[in-house]
CSV table of C-alpha atoms in Angstrom, one decimal:
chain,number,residue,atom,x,y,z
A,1,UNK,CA,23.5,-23.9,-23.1
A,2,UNK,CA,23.3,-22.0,-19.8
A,3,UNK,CA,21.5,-18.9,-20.0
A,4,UNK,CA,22.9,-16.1,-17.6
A,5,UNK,CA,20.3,-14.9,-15.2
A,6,UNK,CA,19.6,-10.7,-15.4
A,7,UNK,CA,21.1,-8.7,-13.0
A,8,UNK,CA,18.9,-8.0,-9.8
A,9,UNK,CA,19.3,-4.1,-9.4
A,10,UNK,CA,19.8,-2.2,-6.0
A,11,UNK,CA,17.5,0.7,-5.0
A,12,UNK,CA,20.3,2.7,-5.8
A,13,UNK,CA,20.4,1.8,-9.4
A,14,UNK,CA,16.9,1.8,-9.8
A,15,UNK,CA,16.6,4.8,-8.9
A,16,UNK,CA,19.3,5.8,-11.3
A,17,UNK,CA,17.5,4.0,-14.0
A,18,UNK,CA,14.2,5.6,-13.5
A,19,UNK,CA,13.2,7.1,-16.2
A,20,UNK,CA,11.1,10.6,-17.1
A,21,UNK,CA,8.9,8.7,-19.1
A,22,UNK,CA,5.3,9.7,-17.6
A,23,UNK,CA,5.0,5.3,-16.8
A,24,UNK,CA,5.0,3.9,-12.8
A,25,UNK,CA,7.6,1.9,-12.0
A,26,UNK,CA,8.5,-0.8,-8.5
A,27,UNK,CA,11.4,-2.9,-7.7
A,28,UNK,CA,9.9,-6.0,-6.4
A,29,UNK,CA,13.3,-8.2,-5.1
A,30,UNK,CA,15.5,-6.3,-7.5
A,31,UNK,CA,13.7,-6.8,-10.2
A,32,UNK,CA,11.6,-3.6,-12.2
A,33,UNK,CA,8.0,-3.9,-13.1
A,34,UNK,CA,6.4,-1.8,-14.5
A,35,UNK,CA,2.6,0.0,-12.7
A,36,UNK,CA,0.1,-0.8,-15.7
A,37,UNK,CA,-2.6,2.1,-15.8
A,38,UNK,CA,-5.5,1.2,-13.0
A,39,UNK,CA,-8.8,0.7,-14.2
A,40,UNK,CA,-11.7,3.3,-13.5
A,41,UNK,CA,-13.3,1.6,-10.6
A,42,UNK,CA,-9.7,0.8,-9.1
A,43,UNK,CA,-8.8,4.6,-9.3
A,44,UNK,CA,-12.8,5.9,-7.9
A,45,UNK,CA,-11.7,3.3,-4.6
A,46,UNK,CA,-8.5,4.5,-4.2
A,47,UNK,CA,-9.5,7.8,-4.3
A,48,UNK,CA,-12.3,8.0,-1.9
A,49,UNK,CA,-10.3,5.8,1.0
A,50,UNK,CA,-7.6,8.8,0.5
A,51,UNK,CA,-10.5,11.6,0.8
A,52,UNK,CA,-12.1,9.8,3.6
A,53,UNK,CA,-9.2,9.3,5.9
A,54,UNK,CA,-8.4,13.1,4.7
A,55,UNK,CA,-11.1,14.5,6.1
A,56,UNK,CA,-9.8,12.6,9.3
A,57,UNK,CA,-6.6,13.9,10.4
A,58,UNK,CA,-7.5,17.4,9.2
A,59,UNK,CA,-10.6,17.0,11.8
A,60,UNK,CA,-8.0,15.7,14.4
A,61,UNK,CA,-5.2,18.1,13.2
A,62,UNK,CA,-2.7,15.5,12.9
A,63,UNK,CA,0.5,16.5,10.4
A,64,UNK,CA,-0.5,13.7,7.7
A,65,UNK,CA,-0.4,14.2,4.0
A,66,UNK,CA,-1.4,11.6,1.3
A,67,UNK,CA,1.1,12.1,-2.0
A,68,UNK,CA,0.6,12.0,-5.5
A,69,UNK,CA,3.5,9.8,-6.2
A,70,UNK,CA,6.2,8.5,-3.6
A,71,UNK,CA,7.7,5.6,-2.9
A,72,UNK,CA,8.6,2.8,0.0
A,73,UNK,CA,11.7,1.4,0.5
A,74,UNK,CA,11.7,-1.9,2.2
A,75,UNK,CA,14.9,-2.7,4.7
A,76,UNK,CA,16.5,-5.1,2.4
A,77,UNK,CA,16.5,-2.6,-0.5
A,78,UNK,CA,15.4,-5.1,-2.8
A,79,UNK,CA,12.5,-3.9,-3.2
A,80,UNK,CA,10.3,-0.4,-3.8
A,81,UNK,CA,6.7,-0.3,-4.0
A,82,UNK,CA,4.1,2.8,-5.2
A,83,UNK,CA,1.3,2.0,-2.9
A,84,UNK,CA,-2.3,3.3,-4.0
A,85,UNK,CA,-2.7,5.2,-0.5
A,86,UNK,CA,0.3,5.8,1.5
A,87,UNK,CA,-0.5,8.1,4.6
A,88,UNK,CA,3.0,10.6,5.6
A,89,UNK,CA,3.4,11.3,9.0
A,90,UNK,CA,5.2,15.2,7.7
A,91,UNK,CA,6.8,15.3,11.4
A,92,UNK,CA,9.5,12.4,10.0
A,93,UNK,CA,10.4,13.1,6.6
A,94,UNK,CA,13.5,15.4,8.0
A,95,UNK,CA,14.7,11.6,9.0
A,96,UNK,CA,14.2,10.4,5.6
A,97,UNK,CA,17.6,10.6,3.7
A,98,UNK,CA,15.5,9.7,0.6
A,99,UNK,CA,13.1,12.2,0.4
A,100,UNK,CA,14.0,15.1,-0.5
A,101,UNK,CA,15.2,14.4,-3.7
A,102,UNK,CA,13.2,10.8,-4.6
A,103,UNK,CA,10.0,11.1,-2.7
A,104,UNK,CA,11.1,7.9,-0.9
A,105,UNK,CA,10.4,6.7,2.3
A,106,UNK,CA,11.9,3.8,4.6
A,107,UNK,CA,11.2,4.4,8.0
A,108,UNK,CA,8.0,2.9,9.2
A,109,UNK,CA,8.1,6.4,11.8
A,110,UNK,CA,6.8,8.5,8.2
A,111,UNK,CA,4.2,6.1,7.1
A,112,UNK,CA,1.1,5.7,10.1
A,113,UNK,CA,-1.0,3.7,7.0
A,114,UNK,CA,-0.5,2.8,3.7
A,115,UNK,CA,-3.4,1.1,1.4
A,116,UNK,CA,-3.1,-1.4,-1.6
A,117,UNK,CA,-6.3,-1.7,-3.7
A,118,UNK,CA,-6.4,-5.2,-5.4
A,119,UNK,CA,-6.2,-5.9,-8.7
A,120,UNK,CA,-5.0,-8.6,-10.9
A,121,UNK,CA,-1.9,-9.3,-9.8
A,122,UNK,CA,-3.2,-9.6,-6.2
A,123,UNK,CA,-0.4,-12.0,-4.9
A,124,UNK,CA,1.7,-9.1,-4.6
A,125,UNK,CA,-1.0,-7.5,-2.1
A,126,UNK,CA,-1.8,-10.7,0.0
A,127,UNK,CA,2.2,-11.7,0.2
A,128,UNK,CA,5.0,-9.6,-0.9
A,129,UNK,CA,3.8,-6.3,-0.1
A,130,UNK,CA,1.9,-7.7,3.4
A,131,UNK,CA,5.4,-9.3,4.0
A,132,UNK,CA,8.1,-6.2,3.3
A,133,UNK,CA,5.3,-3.8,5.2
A,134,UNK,CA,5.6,-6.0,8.3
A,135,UNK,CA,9.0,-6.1,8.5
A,136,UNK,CA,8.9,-2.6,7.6
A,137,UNK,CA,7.1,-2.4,10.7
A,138,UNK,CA,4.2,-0.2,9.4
A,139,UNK,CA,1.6,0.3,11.7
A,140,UNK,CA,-1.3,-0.8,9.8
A,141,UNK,CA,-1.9,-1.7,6.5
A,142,UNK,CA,-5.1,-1.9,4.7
A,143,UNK,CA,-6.1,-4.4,1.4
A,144,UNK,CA,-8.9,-2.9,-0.4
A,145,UNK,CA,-10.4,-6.3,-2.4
A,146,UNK,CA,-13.6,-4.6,-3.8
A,147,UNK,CA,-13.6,-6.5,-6.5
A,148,UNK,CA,-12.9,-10.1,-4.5
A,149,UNK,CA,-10.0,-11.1,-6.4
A,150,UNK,CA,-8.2,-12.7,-3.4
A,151,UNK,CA,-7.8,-16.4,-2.7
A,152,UNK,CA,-10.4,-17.7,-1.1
A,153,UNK,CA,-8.8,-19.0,2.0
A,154,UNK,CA,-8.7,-14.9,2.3
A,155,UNK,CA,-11.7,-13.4,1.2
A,156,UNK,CA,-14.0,-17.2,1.6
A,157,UNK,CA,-15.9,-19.4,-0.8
A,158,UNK,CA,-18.1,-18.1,-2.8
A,159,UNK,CA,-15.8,-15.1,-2.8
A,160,UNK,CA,-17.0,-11.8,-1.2
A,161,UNK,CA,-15.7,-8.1,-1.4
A,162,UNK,CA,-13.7,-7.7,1.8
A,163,UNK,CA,-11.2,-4.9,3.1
A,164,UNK,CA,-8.6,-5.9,5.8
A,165,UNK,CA,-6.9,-4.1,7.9
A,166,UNK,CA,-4.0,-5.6,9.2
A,167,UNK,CA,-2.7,-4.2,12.4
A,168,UNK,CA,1.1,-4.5,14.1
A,169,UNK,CA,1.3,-6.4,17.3
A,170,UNK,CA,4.6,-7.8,18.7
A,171,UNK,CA,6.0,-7.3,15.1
A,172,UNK,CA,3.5,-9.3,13.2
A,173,UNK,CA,0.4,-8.2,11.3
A,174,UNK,CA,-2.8,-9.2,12.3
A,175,UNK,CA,-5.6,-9.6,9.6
A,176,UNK,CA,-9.3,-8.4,10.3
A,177,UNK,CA,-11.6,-8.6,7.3
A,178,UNK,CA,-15.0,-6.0,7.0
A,179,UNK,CA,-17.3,-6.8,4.8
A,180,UNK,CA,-20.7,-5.3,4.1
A,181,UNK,CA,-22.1,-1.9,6.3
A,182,UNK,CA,-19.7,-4.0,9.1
A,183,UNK,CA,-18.0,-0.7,10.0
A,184,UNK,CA,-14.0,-0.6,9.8
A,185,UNK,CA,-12.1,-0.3,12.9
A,186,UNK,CA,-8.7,1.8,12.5
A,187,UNK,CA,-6.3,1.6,14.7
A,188,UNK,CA,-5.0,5.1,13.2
A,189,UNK,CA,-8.2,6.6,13.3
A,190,UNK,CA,-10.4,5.5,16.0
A,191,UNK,CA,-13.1,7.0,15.4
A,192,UNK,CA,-13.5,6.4,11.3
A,193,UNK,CA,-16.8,6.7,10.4
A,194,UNK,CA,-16.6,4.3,7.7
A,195,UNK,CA,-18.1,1.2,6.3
A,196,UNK,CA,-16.7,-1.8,3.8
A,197,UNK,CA,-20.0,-1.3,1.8
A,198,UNK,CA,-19.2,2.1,1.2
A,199,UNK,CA,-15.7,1.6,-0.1
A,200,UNK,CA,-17.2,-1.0,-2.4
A,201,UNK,CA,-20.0,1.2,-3.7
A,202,UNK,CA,-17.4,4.2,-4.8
A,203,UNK,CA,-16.1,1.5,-7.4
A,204,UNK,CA,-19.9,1.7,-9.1
């Protein structure tokens, strides 16, 4: 018996499809999944990288916003992700056919940095979404593992709570872990007064 395989969907008809249903939804290579609800800790680090870098580029006066909901559009279309921090630049989003009407962006020109905080399903963090942001060509990209939930070839052995931030040279990404009160160097935000420890303390 051959089974027929589901139909991978464009963004197009994702976006159709989305429903009004209060639930988070990506298109990960044309196929939906559905955002499961974070846990508290997830949510408390999430939320104090976004006030953080706030406080930056209001100090600096930079035309930045951080969204409640909005989505990025990979070049290939096949894909759509939610991040937990995504970082506008507002100067571009008159470029963006998308967003006016679906908060979505696909130009790496609107997005300066955009943050994933790991959770269980980390794979997509350490490969698909570092993959589709580099092509996207996003500047830099931080992975938020407070919880060490990373492979170890990542985050080492035993495990440790580590936050990368992976930088765009020459069209690749390039990986430096923090961990501890080892301050993090953005290249965004230069002078971020910020460590890894701190980050992993506003889970507690």
């Amino acid at each position: 018996m051959i089974q027929a395989l589901p139909k991978l969907l464009t963004f197009d008809e994702f976006s159709e499809w989305y429903p009004n249903d209060g639930k988070g939804y990506e298109l990960h290579k044309g196929v939906i999944v559905e955002i499961f609800a974070p846990t508290g800790a997830h949510e408390k680090v999430g939320g104090f990288i976004a006030r953080k870098l706030t406080v930056e580029f209001d100090r600096m006066n930079l035309p930045y916003t951080i969204p409640k909901t909005a989505l990025v559009k990979t070049p290939s279309a096949e894909s759509a992700y939610s991040p937990d921090v995504l970082l506008l630049n507002l100067d571009n989003l008159d470029n963006e056919p998308l967003f006016q009407k679906q908060s979505t962006v696909s130009q790496a020109a609107s997005v300066p940095i955009v943050i994933e905080v790991v959770s269980t399903n980390w794979r997509d963090d350490y490969y698909n979404k570092f993959r589709d942001y580099e092509e996207m060509g996003i500047p830099e990209y931080w992975i938020a593992d407070y919880a060490a939930l990373g492979a170890r070839k990542f985050i080492g052995n035993p495990k440790q709570s580590t936050i990368f931030v992976c930088e765009l040279v020459d069209g690749e990404y390039q990986m430096t872990p923090f961990q501890g009160n080892t301050a993090i160097s953005s290249p965004t935000f230069p002078q971020l007064n910020l460590t890894a420890q701190q980050i992993f303390d506003a889970a507690n």
